[in-house]
Coordinates of C-alpha atoms in Angstrom, one line a residue:
X29 CA 21.0 1.7 29.2
X30 CA 22.5 -1.4 29.1
X31 CA 19.4 -2.8 29.9
X32 CA 17.8 -0.8 26.9
X33 CA 20.2 -1.8 24.3
X34 CA 19.9 -5.9 25.4
X35 CA 15.8 -5.1 24.8
X36 CA 17.1 -3.2 21.5
X37 CA 19.3 -6.7 20.3
X38 CA 17.1 -8.8 21.7
X39 CA 13.9 -7.4 19.5
X40 CA 15.8 -6.6 16.7
X41 CA 17.0 -10.2 16.5
X42 CA 13.7 -11.9 16.3
X43 CA 12.5 -9.5 13.9
X44 CA 15.2 -10.7 11.8
X45 CA 14.3 -14.2 12.5
X46 CA 10.5 -13.3 11.7
X47 CA 11.3 -11.3 8.3
X48 CA 13.8 -14.6 7.4
X49 CA 11.0 -16.5 7.5
X50 CA 8.8 -14.8 5.2
X51 CA 11.6 -14.7 2.3
X52 CA 13.3 -12.0 2.3
X53 CA 16.7 -10.2 4.3
X54 CA 17.1 -7.2 6.4
X55 CA 20.6 -7.0 6.7
X56 CA 21.2 -5.7 3.0
X57 CA 23.3 -2.9 2.7
X58 CA 21.2 -0.5 0.3
X59 CA 20.0 3.4 -0.2
X60 CA 16.1 3.9 -0.3
X61 CA 14.6 6.5 -2.1
X62 CA 11.2 7.7 -1.2
X63 CA 8.3 9.9 -2.4
X64 CA 4.7 9.5 -1.8
X65 CA 1.4 9.6 -3.9
X66 CA -2.4 9.7 -2.5
X67 CA -1.3 11.1 1.0
X68 CA -4.7 12.3 2.3
X69 CA -3.3 13.3 6.0
X70 CA -6.1 11.1 7.7
X71 CA -8.3 8.6 6.6
X72 CA -11.7 9.7 8.5
X73 CA -15.7 9.5 8.4
X74 CA -17.7 13.0 8.0
X75 CA -21.3 14.1 7.7
X76 CA -22.1 15.0 3.8
X77 CA -25.5 15.7 2.0
X78 CA -27.5 13.5 5.3
X79 CA -25.2 10.4 5.3
X80 CA -22.0 9.6 6.5
X81 CA -19.1 9.6 3.9
X82 CA -15.1 8.6 3.2
X83 CA -13.2 12.2 3.5
X84 CA -11.3 11.0 0.6
X85 CA -11.8 7.9 -2.4
X86 CA -10.8 5.1 -0.2
X87 CA -10.1 3.4 -3.0
X88 CA -6.9 5.6 -4.5
X89 CA -4.5 3.8 -2.4
X90 CA -1.9 5.6 -0.5
X91 CA 1.6 4.8 -2.2
X92 CA 5.0 5.5 0.0
X93 CA 7.6 4.0 -3.3
X94 CA 10.7 4.8 -5.1
X95 CA 13.3 3.3 -6.2
X96 CA 16.1 0.9 -4.1
X97 CA 20.2 1.3 -5.3
X98 CA 22.5 -1.0 -4.4
X99 CA 25.6 0.5 -5.7
X100 CA 25.8 4.4 -4.2
X101 CA 25.6 5.5 -8.2
X102 CA 26.1 8.7 -8.6
X103 CA 23.9 10.3 -11.7
X104 CA 23.7 13.2 -13.8
X105 CA 20.2 15.2 -14.0
X106 CA 21.6 16.2 -17.3
X107 CA 22.4 13.1 -18.5
X108 CA 18.8 11.9 -18.0
X109 CA 17.0 15.0 -18.8
X110 CA 18.7 13.8 -22.8
X111 CA 17.2 10.2 -21.9
X112 CA 14.1 11.4 -21.0
X113 CA 13.3 14.5 -23.6
X114 CA 13.3 17.1 -21.1
X115 CA 13.5 20.9 -22.4
X116 CA 15.8 23.2 -21.7
X117 CA 14.4 24.5 -18.7
X118 CA 13.2 21.7 -16.9
X119 CA 15.2 22.1 -13.8
X120 CA 14.0 18.7 -11.9
X121 CA 12.1 15.4 -13.0
X122 CA 8.2 15.3 -11.3
X123 CA 6.1 12.9 -11.9
X124 CA 3.0 16.1 -12.5
X125 CA 4.9 17.8 -14.7
X126 CA 6.6 15.0 -17.2
X127 CA 4.6 11.8 -16.5
X128 CA 1.3 12.1 -15.2
X129 CA -1.6 12.5 -18.2
X130 CA -4.5 11.6 -16.6
X131 CA -5.4 7.9 -15.7
X132 CA -2.9 5.0 -15.0
X133 CA -3.4 3.9 -18.8
X134 CA -2.8 7.3 -20.1
X135 CA 0.0 7.7 -18.5
X136 CA 1.4 4.5 -19.7
X137 CA 0.7 6.1 -23.9
X138 CA 3.9 7.8 -22.9
X139 CA 7.5 6.8 -24.0
X140 CA 9.1 8.9 -21.5
X141 CA 7.3 6.4 -19.1
X142 CA 9.5 3.4 -21.0
X143 CA 12.3 5.9 -21.2
X144 CA 12.6 6.0 -17.9
X145 CA 11.9 2.4 -16.7
X146 CA 14.2 0.9 -19.2
X147 CA 17.1 3.2 -17.8
X148 CA 15.7 2.5 -14.3
X149 CA 16.7 -1.1 -15.0
X150 CA 19.8 -0.8 -17.0
X151 CA 20.9 1.2 -14.0
X152 CA 20.5 -2.1 -12.2
X153 CA 18.0 -0.4 -9.4
X154 CA 15.2 -1.7 -8.2
X155 CA 11.7 -0.9 -6.6
X156 CA 10.2 -0.5 -3.5
X157 CA 6.8 0.2 -3.0
X158 CA 4.2 -0.2 0.2
X159 CA 0.7 0.7 -0.4
X160 CA -2.4 1.0 2.0
X161 CA -6.4 0.2 0.8
X162 CA -7.8 2.4 3.4
X163 CA -11.7 0.6 2.9
X164 CA -9.3 -3.1 3.7
X165 CA -7.4 -0.9 6.3
X166 CA -10.0 0.1 8.0
X167 CA -12.6 -3.4 8.1
X168 CA -10.0 -6.2 8.7
X169 CA -10.7 -3.8 12.3
X170 CA -13.9 -6.1 12.5
X171 CA -12.1 -9.3 11.3
X172 CA -9.2 -8.9 13.8
X173 CA -12.1 -7.9 16.9
X174 CA -14.0 -11.3 15.9
X175 CA -12.2 -13.7 15.8
X176 CA -8.3 -15.0 15.8
X177 CA -6.0 -17.2 13.8
X178 CA -6.0 -20.0 15.6
X179 CA -10.0 -20.1 15.5
X180 CA -9.2 -19.6 11.4
X181 CA -6.4 -22.4 11.6
X182 CA -9.4 -24.8 13.3
X183 CA -11.2 -24.3 10.7
X184 CA -9.3 -25.0 8.1
X185 CA -9.1 -21.2 6.6
X186 CA -6.4 -19.0 6.2
X187 CA -6.2 -15.7 8.0
X188 CA -5.2 -13.5 4.6
X189 CA -7.7 -15.0 2.4
X190 CA -10.5 -14.8 5.3
X191 CA -9.6 -11.1 5.4
X192 CA -9.6 -10.4 1.9
X193 CA -13.7 -12.6 1.2
X194 CA -14.1 -9.9 3.9
X195 CA -13.5 -7.0 1.7
X196 CA -14.9 -8.7 -1.7
X197 CA -18.3 -9.2 0.4
X198 CA -18.8 -5.5 2.1
X199 CA -17.0 -4.3 -1.2
X200 CA -20.3 -4.9 -2.9
X201 CA -21.8 -2.5 -0.2
X202 CA -19.7 0.3 0.6
X203 CA -22.2 2.8 0.4
X204 CA -24.4 1.5 3.2
X205 CA -21.1 0.5 4.6
X206 CA -20.4 4.2 5.3
X207 CA -23.7 4.5 6.2
X208 CA -23.3 1.5 9.2
X209 CA -19.5 3.2 10.4
X210 CA -20.7 6.8 10.6
X211 CA -23.7 5.5 12.6
X212 CA -21.9 3.6 14.8
X213 CA -18.9 6.2 15.4
X214 CA -16.6 3.3 14.0
X215 CA -13.5 2.8 15.1
X216 CA -15.2 3.7 18.4
X217 CA -17.9 1.4 18.1
X218 CA -19.6 1.7 22.1
X219 CA -19.6 -1.6 23.7
X220 CA -23.7 -1.6 24.2
X221 CA -24.0 -1.7 20.5
X222 CA -21.3 -4.4 19.8
X223 CA -24.0 -6.8 18.9
X224 CA -26.1 -4.2 16.7
X225 CA -23.7 -2.8 14.8
X226 CA -22.5 -7.3 13.9
X227 CA -25.6 -7.5 13.9
X228 CA -26.4 -4.9 10.4
X229 CA -23.6 -5.9 9.2
X230 CA -24.5 -8.8 9.0
X231 CA -27.7 -8.1 6.9
X232 CA -25.5 -6.9 4.2
X233 CA -24.6 -10.1 3.0
X234 CA -26.7 -12.4 1.1
X235 CA -28.8 -15.4 3.0
X236 CA -26.5 -18.3 3.6
X237 CA -28.0 -20.5 1.5
X238 CA -25.7 -18.7 -1.4
X239 CA -22.8 -18.6 0.5
X240 CA -19.5 -20.2 -0.1
X241 CA -18.0 -22.5 2.7
X242 CA -15.1 -19.3 3.8
X243 CA -18.1 -16.8 4.0
X244 CA -20.3 -19.1 6.1
X245 CA -17.5 -19.2 8.5
X246 CA -17.0 -15.6 8.6
X247 CA -21.3 -15.0 9.4
X248 CA -20.3 -17.3 11.6
X249 CA -17.9 -15.8 13.6
X250 CA -19.3 -12.6 13.6
X251 CA -23.0 -13.9 15.4
X252 CA -20.7 -16.0 17.8
X253 CA -19.1 -12.4 18.5
X254 CA -22.0 -10.5 19.5
X255 CA -22.5 -12.0 22.4
X256 CA -18.0 -10.6 23.4
X257 CA -18.6 -7.6 25.4
X258 CA -15.6 -5.8 23.9
X259 CA -14.7 -5.5 19.8
X260 CA -11.1 -4.5 20.3
X261 CA -10.1 -3.4 17.7
X262 CA -13.1 -1.1 17.4
X263 CA -13.7 -0.1 20.8
X264 CA -12.1 2.7 22.7
X265 CA -11.2 4.7 19.4
X266 CA -11.6 7.7 18.2
X267 CA -15.3 8.5 17.2
X268 CA -15.0 8.1 13.4
X269 CA -11.3 8.4 12.2
X270 CA -9.6 5.4 10.9
X271 CA -6.3 6.3 10.0
X272 CA -5.2 9.8 12.5
X273 CA -1.8 9.3 9.8
X274 CA 0.3 6.8 7.8
X275 CA 3.6 7.5 10.0
X276 CA 3.9 4.5 10.8
X277 CA 4.8 3.3 7.2
X278 CA 7.1 5.8 7.0
X279 CA 8.6 4.7 10.2
X280 CA 8.7 0.4 8.9
X281 CA 12.0 0.0 6.4
X282 CA 14.1 2.9 8.3
X283 CA 13.9 0.6 11.1
X284 CA 13.4 -2.6 9.6
X285 CA 17.2 -2.4 7.0
X286 CA 18.8 -0.7 9.5
X287 CA 22.4 -1.4 7.4
X288 CA 20.2 0.9 4.6
X289 CA 20.6 4.4 4.2
X290 CA 17.1 6.1 3.4
X291 CA 16.6 9.4 1.6
X292 CA 12.8 10.9 2.4
X293 CA 12.4 14.2 0.0
X294 CA 12.6 16.9 3.0
X295 CA 9.0 17.9 1.9
X296 CA 7.2 14.8 2.7
X297 CA 4.2 14.5 4.9
X298 CA 5.5 12.0 7.8
X299 CA 3.0 13.5 10.6
X300 CA 0.2 15.1 9.8
X301 CA -0.1 17.2 13.5
X302 CA 3.8 17.9 14.1
X303 CA 7.1 18.5 12.5
X304 CA 9.2 16.2 14.3
X305 CA 10.4 13.6 11.6
X306 CA 13.0 11.3 14.3
X307 CA 12.5 7.9 13.5
X308 CA 13.8 6.1 16.9
X309 CA 13.4 2.6 18.2
X310 CA 12.9 1.4 21.4
X311 CA 13.6 5.8 22.4
X312 CA 17.1 5.6 20.3
X313 CA 16.9 7.6 17.4
X314 CA 17.8 5.7 14.1
X315 CA 20.9 7.8 12.2
X316 CA 20.7 6.2 9.2
X317 CA 16.9 8.7 7.5
X318 CA 18.3 11.5 5.9
X319 CA 16.1 14.6 3.7
X320 CA 17.0 16.3 1.3
X321 CA 15.5 19.1 -1.5
X322 CA 14.5 16.5 -4.6
X323 CA 16.0 19.5 -6.6
X324 CA 19.4 18.5 -5.7
X325 CA 19.2 14.8 -5.4
X326 CA 17.6 13.0 -8.9
X327 CA 17.1 9.4 -7.6
X328 CA 14.8 11.3 -4.9
X329 CA 13.2 12.7 -8.4
X330 CA 12.9 9.2 -9.9
X331 CA 11.2 7.8 -7.0
X332 CA 8.5 11.0 -7.3
X333 CA 7.9 9.4 -10.7
X334 CA 7.7 6.1 -9.5
X335 CA 5.2 6.9 -6.8
X336 CA 2.8 8.4 -9.1
X337 CA 3.0 6.0 -11.5
X338 CA 2.6 3.0 -8.5
X339 CA -1.1 5.5 -7.2
X340 CA -2.2 5.7 -10.3
X341 CA -1.7 2.1 -11.0
X342 CA -3.7 1.0 -7.7
X343 CA -6.4 3.3 -8.5
X344 CA -7.2 1.3 -11.5
X345 CA -6.6 -1.7 -9.7
X346 CA -8.6 -0.8 -7.1
X347 CA -12.1 0.4 -9.7
X348 CA -11.4 -2.0 -12.4
X349 CA -12.2 -6.1 -12.4
X350 CA -11.1 -9.1 -14.4
X351 CA -13.4 -8.3 -17.3
X352 CA -12.3 -5.5 -17.7
X353 CA -9.0 -5.1 -17.3
X354 CA -9.4 -7.3 -20.3
X355 CA -11.1 -6.2 -22.8
X356 CA -8.3 -2.6 -21.9
X357 CA -5.4 -5.0 -22.3
X358 CA -7.2 -6.6 -25.8
X359 CA -7.1 -2.7 -26.8
X360 CA -3.8 -1.3 -25.3
X361 CA -1.2 0.7 -27.9
X362 CA 2.2 -0.6 -28.6
X363 CA 3.0 1.9 -25.6
X364 CA 1.2 0.7 -23.9
X365 CA 1.5 -2.6 -23.8
X366 CA 5.7 -2.4 -23.6
X367 CA 5.1 0.9 -20.9
X368 CA 3.2 -2.2 -18.8
X369 CA 5.5 -5.4 -18.8
X370 CA 8.7 -2.9 -18.1
X371 CA 7.2 -1.6 -15.1
X372 CA 5.6 -5.5 -14.4
X373 CA 9.1 -7.0 -14.7
X374 CA 10.7 -4.4 -12.7
X375 CA 7.8 -5.4 -10.1
X376 CA 9.1 -8.5 -10.6
X377 CA 12.8 -8.0 -10.8
X378 CA 12.6 -6.3 -7.5
X379 CA 10.8 -8.8 -5.3
X380 CA 13.1 -11.8 -6.6
X381 CA 15.8 -9.9 -4.8
X382 CA 13.8 -8.9 -1.8
X383 CA 9.9 -9.6 -1.0
X384 CA 10.6 -7.6 1.3
X385 CA 10.7 -4.5 -1.4
X386 CA 6.7 -4.5 -2.2
X387 CA 4.5 -4.6 0.2
X388 CA 1.0 -4.5 0.2
X389 CA -2.0 -3.7 2.7
X390 CA -4.7 -4.6 0.9
X391 CA -6.9 -7.8 -0.4
X392 CA -5.4 -11.1 -2.0
X393 CA -7.9 -10.2 -4.4
X394 CA -6.2 -7.0 -5.5
X395 CA -3.6 -8.1 -5.4
X396 CA -4.1 -11.2 -8.0
X397 CA -5.6 -8.7 -10.1
X398 CA -2.8 -6.7 -10.0
X399 CA -0.8 -9.8 -11.3
X400 CA -3.0 -10.4 -14.3
X401 CA -2.7 -7.3 -15.7
X402 CA 0.8 -7.7 -15.5
X403 CA 1.3 -11.8 -16.8
X404 CA -1.8 -10.8 -19.6
X405 CA 0.5 -7.8 -20.5
X406 CA 3.4 -9.6 -20.8
X407 CA 1.9 -12.4 -23.0
X408 CA 0.8 -9.8 -25.4
X409 CA 3.9 -8.3 -26.0
X410 CA 6.2 -11.4 -25.9
X411 CA 3.6 -12.3 -29.1
X412 CA 3.9 -8.8 -30.7
X413 CA 7.5 -9.4 -30.8
X414 CA 7.8 -12.4 -31.7

């Protein structure tokens, strides 16, 4: 046990140092509340209509999100219910019952959304989220199997930028990518077919003289990797299953923020085929996690709304280019404009307090589109009130 404890402390200190280098502290004492959105349980490929297809829309990001309370607030459901103008017979705040009105932009056209976001801000709560773009999370395994960070650094390219560019290159051919993944039983490409698989991926791209320098680097490394006997992250896996479950993302914050409490709705689908929801690190059970019936916990209910709104947001961002976003912002109602600005400010406030509250497993280009939406809305909103 002494050796386990020593190893635990060493790893814990190494993690703290790593996170501090990224600009956030894990030693905070807070109370995290969680709910989820777009949990498909498993992300995989299947045979449909004679072709390989993803089992779900890969651009409906998995969302794990909620609020962070630094002050252990005591909150009355009746008080918040009145602020949100819920019906007298309401017993619980639910996103699907009180806030979900179709698309993200339609949700943002409800005064109730603004009332909740203002209430969160007024009570000095923060928001937190982890979102996972399934298409991105699957295809970047190809990059990690064919080149290293050292390869990129030596050629003057950024690791995350290369992944983002590769995502954008494949995004233009997402239907063909699905068929190739199915053909090669991705992410379990057989070693003898590694070169054939990479050759077919390369066929999706334009001619070399039409590529940027970063795109040329990517295609060059893919061509070079055809000589490799092993593609470590896309060999020796389960046929056609890119994400068995999302367990790792639920475990991340409780292991990271050990001095904080972490409250999940008891119905949260943490694992796909097991009822064991114990959180542990190096075999030591973590005692900072609890499960509650959301009907008895107002901040768990608020977290359900935050997760739902962010789920809608990411579908909109993934489906829209910058021109679409600009056109949409030009046509927003005053309510939509204010509500999106409120959400953007809460996101910024939370990021400034602790960058670790906002975790994105997606392409840099997607994050930039989200920033673009919030910046446009904020600028236009400030003009309307000046």
